[in-house]
Tab-separated table of C-alpha atoms in Angstrom:
chain	number	residue	atom	x	y	z
C	4	MET	CA	-25.786	43.789	67.655
C	5	THR	CA	-26.923	42.755	64.193
C	6	VAL	CA	-26.503	39.134	65.252
C	7	SER	CA	-25.840	37.640	68.670
C	8	LEU	CA	-22.284	37.472	69.937
C	9	GLU	CA	-22.751	33.740	70.456
C	10	GLN	CA	-23.351	33.251	66.730
C	11	LEU	CA	-20.320	35.376	65.857
C	12	ARG	CA	-18.068	33.336	68.156
C	13	ARG	CA	-18.840	30.290	66.008
C	14	CYS	CA	-17.552	32.020	62.859
C	15	HIS	CA	-14.127	31.050	61.513
C	16	PHE	CA	-13.308	34.148	59.476
C	17	ALA	CA	-14.643	37.636	58.826
C	18	VAL	CA	-14.516	39.865	55.744
C	19	ASP	CA	-14.715	43.642	55.485
C	20	LEU	CA	-15.467	44.352	51.812
C	21	GLY	CA	-14.877	48.067	51.297
C	22	ALA	CA	-14.952	50.218	48.187
C	23	ALA	CA	-11.271	51.060	48.672
C	24	ARG	CA	-9.771	48.062	50.512
C	25	THR	CA	-10.701	44.482	51.397
C	26	ARG	CA	-9.686	43.045	54.755
C	27	VAL	CA	-9.983	39.462	55.987
C	28	TYR	CA	-9.653	38.422	59.627
C	29	VAL	CA	-9.133	34.717	60.363
C	30	LYS	CA	-9.894	33.420	63.846
C	31	GLY	CA	-6.657	32.554	65.607
C	32	ALA	CA	-4.481	34.071	62.857
C	33	GLY	CA	-5.529	37.731	62.941
C	34	LEU	CA	-5.691	40.107	59.984
C	35	VAL	CA	-4.368	38.106	57.022
C	36	VAL	CA	-5.505	40.313	54.091
C	37	ASP	CA	-5.392	44.103	53.784
C	38	GLN	CA	-5.358	44.939	50.064
C	39	PRO	CA	-7.102	47.327	47.652
C	40	SER	CA	-10.423	46.069	46.275
C	41	ALA	CA	-9.167	45.903	42.700
C	42	ALA	CA	-8.613	43.204	40.073
C	43	ALA	CA	-6.967	43.398	36.635
C	44	VAL	CA	-8.627	41.257	33.937
C	45	ASN	CA	-7.598	40.305	30.405
C	46	THR	CA	-10.744	41.165	28.431
C	47	ARG	CA	-9.726	38.875	25.542
C	48	SER	CA	-9.370	35.684	27.553
C	49	GLY	CA	-11.184	36.575	30.785
C	50	ALA	CA	-8.081	35.601	32.786
C	51	LEU	CA	-7.342	37.331	36.081
C	52	ILE	CA	-3.939	39.021	35.820
C	53	ALA	CA	-3.503	40.691	39.212
C	54	VAL	CA	-5.389	41.586	42.394
C	55	GLY	CA	-4.825	43.976	45.287
C	56	GLU	CA	-1.847	46.331	45.326
C	57	PHE	CA	-0.499	45.261	41.924
C	58	ALA	CA	-3.884	45.737	40.261
C	59	GLU	CA	-4.222	49.154	41.933
C	60	GLN	CA	-0.862	50.217	40.459
C	61	MET	CA	-2.112	49.229	36.985
C	62	THR	CA	-5.033	51.682	37.100
C	63	GLY	CA	-4.784	54.064	34.122
C	64	ARG	CA	-1.557	52.427	32.922
C	65	THR	CA	-2.798	49.357	31.019
C	66	PRO	CA	-3.196	48.543	27.295
C	67	ASP	CA	-6.724	48.341	25.859
C	68	TYR	CA	-7.181	44.605	26.466
C	69	ILE	CA	-6.446	44.841	30.217
C	70	LYS	CA	-9.143	46.326	32.402
C	71	VAL	CA	-8.913	47.154	36.119
C	72	VAL	CA	-12.269	46.513	37.791
C	73	ARG	CA	-13.606	47.124	41.290
C	74	PRO	CA	-16.165	44.470	42.279
C	75	VAL	CA	-17.195	46.447	45.387
C	76	SER	CA	-18.785	49.893	45.290
C	77	GLY	CA	-19.921	51.820	48.344
C	78	GLY	CA	-19.563	48.773	50.586
C	79	THR	CA	-21.844	46.737	48.285
C	80	VAL	CA	-20.749	43.878	46.042
C	81	VAL	CA	-21.652	44.801	42.449
C	82	ASP	CA	-19.935	41.826	40.758
C	83	ILE	CA	-20.268	38.636	42.811
C	84	GLU	CA	-18.181	36.406	40.557
C	85	MET	CA	-15.282	38.859	40.352
C	86	ALA	CA	-15.421	39.506	44.111
C	87	GLN	CA	-15.112	35.746	44.720
C	88	ARG	CA	-12.160	35.435	42.332
C	89	MET	CA	-10.469	38.428	43.956
C	90	LEU	CA	-10.924	37.036	47.477
C	91	ARG	CA	-9.614	33.593	46.474
C	92	HIS	CA	-6.386	35.090	45.160
C	93	LEU	CA	-6.011	37.476	48.104
C	94	LEU	CA	-6.385	34.626	50.614
C	95	GLY	CA	-3.900	32.386	48.819
C	96	ASP	CA	-3.855	28.586	48.531
C	97	LYS	CA	-2.488	27.942	52.028
C	98	MET	CA	-5.157	29.977	53.829
C	99	ARG	CA	-7.965	28.556	51.657
C	100	ARG	CA	-6.869	24.991	52.440
C	101	MET	CA	-6.821	25.803	56.153
C	102	LEU	CA	-10.356	27.207	56.018
C	103	ARG	CA	-11.677	24.262	53.982
C	104	ARG	CA	-10.656	21.896	56.785
C	105	LYS	CA	-13.143	23.566	59.158
C	106	PRO	CA	-16.360	21.580	59.612
C	107	ARG	CA	-19.361	23.668	58.578
C	108	LEU	CA	-17.329	26.754	57.720
C	109	ARG	CA	-18.946	29.936	59.051
C	110	ALA	CA	-18.167	33.493	58.020
C	111	ALA	CA	-19.026	37.010	59.170
C	112	ALA	CA	-19.174	40.096	56.978
C	113	CYS	CA	-19.862	43.799	57.354
C	114	ALA	CA	-22.917	45.396	55.824
C	115	PRO	CA	-23.508	49.170	55.548
C	116	HIS	CA	-26.161	50.561	57.858
C	117	GLU	CA	-29.668	49.906	56.487
C	118	ALA	CA	-28.282	48.118	53.428
C	119	ASP	CA	-31.087	46.878	51.185
C	120	PRO	CA	-31.819	43.120	51.004
C	121	LEU	CA	-30.225	42.786	47.559
C	122	ALA	CA	-26.941	44.252	48.813
C	123	GLN	CA	-26.991	41.925	51.831
C	124	ARG	CA	-27.719	38.962	49.575
C	125	ALA	CA	-24.798	39.838	47.293
C	126	THR	CA	-22.401	39.836	50.260
C	127	ILE	CA	-23.733	36.492	51.476
C	128	GLU	CA	-23.485	34.916	48.008
C	129	THR	CA	-19.879	36.102	47.688
C	130	LEU	CA	-18.811	34.306	50.875
C	131	VAL	CA	-20.919	31.224	50.141
C	132	GLY	CA	-18.940	30.935	46.915
C	133	LEU	CA	-15.777	30.725	49.042
C	134	GLY	CA	-17.159	27.688	50.883
C	135	ALA	CA	-18.976	29.267	53.828
C	136	ARG	CA	-21.989	27.223	54.934
C	137	ARG	CA	-23.418	30.113	56.956
C	138	VAL	CA	-22.794	33.881	56.805
C	139	GLU	CA	-23.563	36.341	59.611
C	140	LEU	CA	-23.931	40.043	58.759
C	141	VAL	CA	-22.740	42.716	61.184
C	142	ASP	CA	-23.566	46.406	60.913
C	143	THR	CA	-20.407	48.299	59.904
C	144	LEU	CA	-21.087	50.978	62.525
C	145	ILE	CA	-21.155	48.476	65.392
C	146	ALA	CA	-18.040	46.669	64.170
C	147	ALA	CA	-16.209	50.002	63.907
C	148	ALA	CA	-17.247	51.055	67.415
C	149	VAL	CA	-16.057	47.741	68.858
C	150	GLY	CA	-12.804	47.944	66.901
C	151	CYS	CA	-11.834	51.323	68.309
C	152	GLY	CA	-12.623	50.274	71.885
C	153	LEU	CA	-15.854	52.182	72.500
C	154	PRO	CA	-18.067	50.813	75.329
C	155	VAL	CA	-20.953	49.986	72.999
C	156	GLU	CA	-22.608	47.559	75.442
C	157	ARG	CA	-22.998	50.114	78.255
C	158	PRO	CA	-26.029	52.382	78.853
C	159	GLU	CA	-24.165	55.490	77.746
C	160	ALA	CA	-23.883	57.276	74.419
C	161	THR	CA	-21.001	56.720	72.035
C	162	MET	CA	-20.787	58.378	68.646
C	163	VAL	CA	-18.814	56.849	65.796
C	164	MET	CA	-18.234	58.132	62.284
C	165	VAL	CA	-17.054	55.686	59.619
C	166	CYS	CA	-15.337	57.705	56.885
C	167	GLY	CA	-15.264	55.430	53.847
C	168	ALA	CA	-14.210	55.952	50.250
C	169	ALA	CA	-17.744	56.132	48.838
C	170	ALA	CA	-19.863	57.079	51.859
C	171	THR	CA	-19.717	58.340	55.427
C	172	GLN	CA	-21.799	56.675	58.142
C	173	VAL	CA	-22.568	58.365	61.453
C	174	ALA	CA	-24.293	56.761	64.440
C	175	VAL	CA	-25.002	57.121	68.142
C	176	LEU	CA	-24.923	53.800	70.003
C	177	SER	CA	-26.099	52.724	73.435
C	178	LEU	CA	-26.699	49.293	75.019
C	179	GLY	CA	-25.173	47.547	72.011
C	180	SER	CA	-27.695	49.010	69.558
C	181	ILE	CA	-27.903	51.941	67.187
C	182	VAL	CA	-30.084	54.744	68.548
C	183	ALA	CA	-29.811	57.058	65.537
C	184	ALA	CA	-27.773	56.777	62.363
C	185	GLU	CA	-27.334	58.425	58.988
C	186	ARG	CA	-25.541	57.351	55.803
C	187	ILE	CA	-24.172	60.261	53.761
C	188	PRO	CA	-23.203	59.447	50.141
C	189	VAL	CA	-20.005	61.485	50.460
C	190	GLY	CA	-16.596	59.961	51.136
C	191	GLY	CA	-12.945	60.177	50.250
C	192	GLU	CA	-13.689	59.744	46.543
C	193	ALA	CA	-15.917	62.850	46.552
C	194	VAL	CA	-13.079	64.840	48.126
C	195	ASP	CA	-10.664	63.507	45.480
C	196	HIS	CA	-13.104	64.505	42.734
C	197	ALA	CA	-13.444	68.031	44.166
C	198	ILE	CA	-9.646	68.433	44.107
C	199	VAL	CA	-9.440	67.116	40.518
C	200	GLN	CA	-12.102	69.602	39.358
C	201	HIS	CA	-10.390	72.478	41.180
C	202	LEU	CA	-7.047	71.775	39.489
C	203	ARG	CA	-8.734	71.438	36.093
C	204	HIS	CA	-10.718	74.671	36.286
C	205	GLU	CA	-8.209	76.888	38.079
C	206	HIS	CA	-4.907	75.593	36.698
C	207	GLU	CA	-5.930	73.722	33.506
C	208	LEU	CA	-4.173	70.662	34.885
C	209	MET	CA	-5.508	67.126	34.514
C	210	LEU	CA	-4.847	64.493	37.157
C	211	PRO	CA	-6.219	60.945	37.377
C	212	THR	CA	-8.427	60.536	40.423
C	213	GLN	CA	-6.322	57.624	41.671
C	214	SER	CA	-3.300	59.899	42.089
C	215	VAL	CA	-5.120	62.608	44.025
C	216	ARG	CA	-5.490	60.895	47.356
C	217	PRO	CA	-5.552	63.741	49.882
C	218	LEU	CA	-2.650	62.217	51.780
C	219	HIS	CA	-0.563	62.102	48.589
C	220	LEU	CA	-0.989	65.742	47.596
C	221	ALA	CA	2.677	66.452	48.348
C	222	LEU	CA	1.485	68.584	51.255
C	223	SER	CA	3.948	68.224	54.073
C	224	GLY	CA	3.343	69.020	57.732
C	225	ASN	CA	-0.284	69.678	58.607
C	226	GLY	CA	-1.465	69.490	55.011
C	227	LEU	CA	-4.850	71.078	54.407
C	228	THR	CA	-5.015	72.864	57.767
C	229	PRO	CA	-4.757	76.642	58.169
C	230	HIS	CA	-1.385	76.146	59.888
C	231	GLY	CA	0.016	73.979	57.097
C	232	PRO	CA	2.212	75.012	54.153
C	233	ALA	CA	0.897	77.873	52.020
C	234	SER	CA	1.488	76.119	48.700
C	235	ALA	CA	2.601	72.843	47.133
C	236	GLU	CA	3.899	71.775	43.730
C	237	ILE	CA	1.650	69.387	41.783
C	238	HIS	CA	2.554	67.476	38.611
C	239	GLY	CA	-0.015	66.627	35.945
C	240	ARG	CA	-0.993	66.962	32.274
C	241	ASP	CA	-1.824	70.253	30.611
C	242	VAL	CA	-5.446	70.328	29.385
C	243	ALA	CA	-4.642	72.218	26.178
C	244	THR	CA	-1.295	70.777	25.046
C	245	GLY	CA	-1.382	67.343	26.668
C	246	LEU	CA	2.199	67.826	27.871
C	247	ALA	CA	3.453	67.192	31.394
C	248	ARG	CA	3.411	70.333	33.515
C	249	SER	CA	3.965	71.380	37.137
C	250	VAL	CA	1.995	74.077	38.943
C	251	ARG	CA	2.223	75.577	42.412
C	252	VAL	CA	-1.138	75.208	44.104
C	253	ASP	CA	-2.410	77.426	46.901
C	254	THR	CA	-3.469	75.111	49.723
C	255	ALA	CA	-6.057	77.619	50.987
C	256	ALA	CA	-7.850	77.365	47.625
C	257	VAL	CA	-7.764	73.560	47.806
C	258	ARG	CA	-9.199	73.776	51.309
C	259	ASP	CA	-12.097	75.854	49.983
C	260	ALA	CA	-12.665	73.390	47.127
C	261	ILE	CA	-13.267	70.447	49.466
C	262	GLN	CA	-15.641	72.340	51.760
C	263	THR	CA	-18.730	71.409	49.712
C	264	PRO	CA	-18.508	67.606	50.132
C	265	LEU	CA	-17.423	67.954	53.765
C	266	THR	CA	-20.379	70.254	54.528
C	267	ALA	CA	-22.730	67.376	53.633
C	268	VAL	CA	-21.062	65.325	56.383
C	269	LEU	CA	-21.742	68.099	58.900
C	270	ASP	CA	-25.415	68.116	57.894
C	271	GLY	CA	-25.571	64.355	58.508
C	272	ILE	CA	-24.056	64.721	61.982
C	273	GLY	CA	-26.649	67.381	62.846
C	274	LYS	CA	-29.473	65.130	61.666
C	275	VAL	CA	-28.236	62.262	63.865
C	276	LEU	CA	-27.952	64.488	66.933
C	277	ARG	CA	-31.479	65.843	66.397
C	278	GLY	CA	-32.793	62.269	66.391
C	279	CYS	CA	-31.203	61.397	69.773
C	280	PRO	CA	-32.752	61.761	73.243
C	281	PRO	CA	-31.353	64.755	75.188
C	282	ASP	CA	-29.693	62.511	77.800
C	283	LEU	CA	-27.562	60.805	75.163
C	284	VAL	CA	-26.622	64.121	73.539
C	285	ALA	CA	-25.454	65.322	76.964
C	286	ASP	CA	-23.137	62.278	77.163
C	287	LEU	CA	-21.681	63.150	73.766
C	288	ALA	CA	-20.811	66.675	74.872
C	289	ASP	CA	-18.065	65.106	77.007
C	290	ARG	CA	-17.079	62.069	74.912
C	291	GLY	CA	-17.456	63.583	71.450
C	292	ILE	CA	-17.040	61.807	68.126
C	293	VAL	CA	-14.621	59.012	67.238
C	294	MET	CA	-13.566	58.910	63.585
C	295	VAL	CA	-12.629	55.650	61.873
C	296	GLY	CA	-12.021	54.664	58.263
C	297	GLY	CA	-9.317	55.592	55.771
C	298	SER	CA	-10.787	59.028	54.995
C	299	ALA	CA	-10.592	59.980	58.688
C	300	LEU	CA	-6.907	60.680	58.022
C	301	LEU	CA	-7.734	63.532	55.625
C	302	PRO	CA	-5.575	66.412	56.946
C	303	GLY	CA	-7.671	68.973	58.791
C	304	PHE	CA	-10.940	66.989	58.655
C	305	ASP	CA	-11.052	66.407	62.423
C	306	GLN	CA	-10.239	70.069	63.098
C	307	MET	CA	-13.089	71.201	60.834
C	308	LEU	CA	-15.553	68.906	62.643
C	309	ARG	CA	-14.321	70.141	66.004
C	310	GLN	CA	-14.955	73.771	65.053
C	311	ALA	CA	-18.354	73.096	63.465
C	312	THR	CA	-19.838	70.842	66.180
C	313	ARG	CA	-18.041	72.314	69.228
C	314	MET	CA	-17.582	68.729	70.426
C	315	PRO	CA	-14.399	66.745	71.078
C	316	VAL	CA	-13.331	64.846	67.946
C	317	HIS	CA	-10.889	61.937	68.163
C	318	ILE	CA	-9.300	59.810	65.448
C	319	ALA	CA	-8.995	56.115	66.350
C	320	GLU	CA	-5.504	54.707	66.819
C	321	ARG	CA	-5.639	52.698	63.571
C	322	PRO	CA	-8.733	54.121	61.857
C	323	ASP	CA	-8.307	52.213	58.600
C	324	VAL	CA	-8.535	48.726	60.175
C	325	CYS	CA	-10.972	49.410	63.034
C	326	VAL	CA	-13.883	47.629	61.334
C	327	ALA	CA	-11.848	44.460	60.716
C	328	GLN	CA	-10.471	44.570	64.267
C	329	GLY	CA	-13.996	44.913	65.631
C	330	LEU	CA	-15.115	41.850	63.685
C	331	GLY	CA	-12.064	39.977	64.980
C	332	ALA	CA	-12.786	40.951	68.591
C	333	MET	CA	-16.311	39.557	68.263
C	334	LEU	CA	-15.065	36.352	66.605
C	335	GLU	CA	-12.454	35.801	69.318
C	336	GLY	CA	-15.011	36.382	72.094
C	337	ARG	CA	-13.290	39.440	73.545
C	338	ILE	CA	-16.618	41.318	73.852
C	339	GLU	CA	-18.877	40.476	76.778
C	340	PRO	CA	-22.570	41.351	76.293
C	341	LEU	CA	-24.472	43.251	78.974
C	342	GLN	CA	-26.849	40.851	80.720
C	343	LEU	CA	-30.370	42.268	81.005
C	344	ASN	CA	-32.296	39.730	83.069
C	345	PRO	CA	-36.034	40.334	83.452
C	346	LEU	CA	-37.132	41.141	86.997
C	347	ALA	CA	-39.454	38.745	88.782
C	348	ALA	CA	-42.968	40.020	89.335
C-alpha cells in the first residue's frame, strides 16, 4: 500500500478528486458526495454561483460573465483555491461542522500512479485548506482494486484497469503492491473528442463535447457493439448555416472513429504484461482484467479488450465508485494486511 493500513484507519474522511467527478467518503457515514468536478463562477465579482450537477448543466449555456471551471484535470488539482471552495460547498455546512469536531482531523486522498511531487502537494494542500491536520495519499490503482473486491494482499496476480475521463491506468498487483503499471493519457474525454471530430468531418454537424458522452449517444441496446443498432439519430448544429439539424449516424462508422484512442489503451496493457514475471501472467490468464471507472461503461469497450487480449475481462459491479469504496474499506478497517513475519535464523 502507499501508506500503512494502520495510518489509514486513523483517517476520518477520504476524497477521490477525479477529472469528471469528485467523491467524498466519511468514516461511519459512507459516501456523502458524488458530484461532477465543476464550479460556476461570476467573473465580475468572483462569487461562486454553483457547484456539482448544477454547474455541469451550465456548461456552454452561460452568459459571458459566468464561467464554468474544472479545478481538477487528469486526477491532479490545477486550482487549489477553487478546489477547496468546491469541496466546501459539496460537503455542506452540516458535514463540515461534524468533521471540525474531530480532534486532529485526518484525511486520505487518491493520487494517480507515479504522480509527480507537485501534483501530490496540490492534493495535500487542498485538503489541508479544509481543516485536515494530516493527509495520507493512496495510489488510485490500489484503492480501485480494493473497492472492487480483488484479493490485493494475497501472493497472486490481479489486474485492474482504471478507466478515467482524462487517463487510463493499468496495473498488476500482488502482495498488496504494484508489480507493473502504466498510465495512458487516453480516457473518456479522448473518446468523446474522436466522436465530435467524426460528426464534424463526416456530417458537418457540431456538438459540444459535454453532450457527447458515449452513454448518451442515443444508442439503445448494445450501443457501439457489432450486435447493436445499425444507426442512430443525432441532433446538433450545422457547421455551415449554424441552424439546428438532425442526422442519422452509422454506428459502425462511429465504432471505427473511436478505435484510435482505444488502441493506445491496448498498447499500454501489452506493456504492463511484458513487464510482469511469467508466473503472474499465468495467473492473469484465468482471472483476467477487472475494469473500473466511469469510462469502463463505454458500450463495447470490454468486448474489444476481450478480443484483443484473449483474456477474461470483467466490469466491476459499480465501476464508477470503486475507488471511493476502496478508500472507505481501508478507513473502516475492513481490509486485513497479510502478515509477513521474518523467520528466525
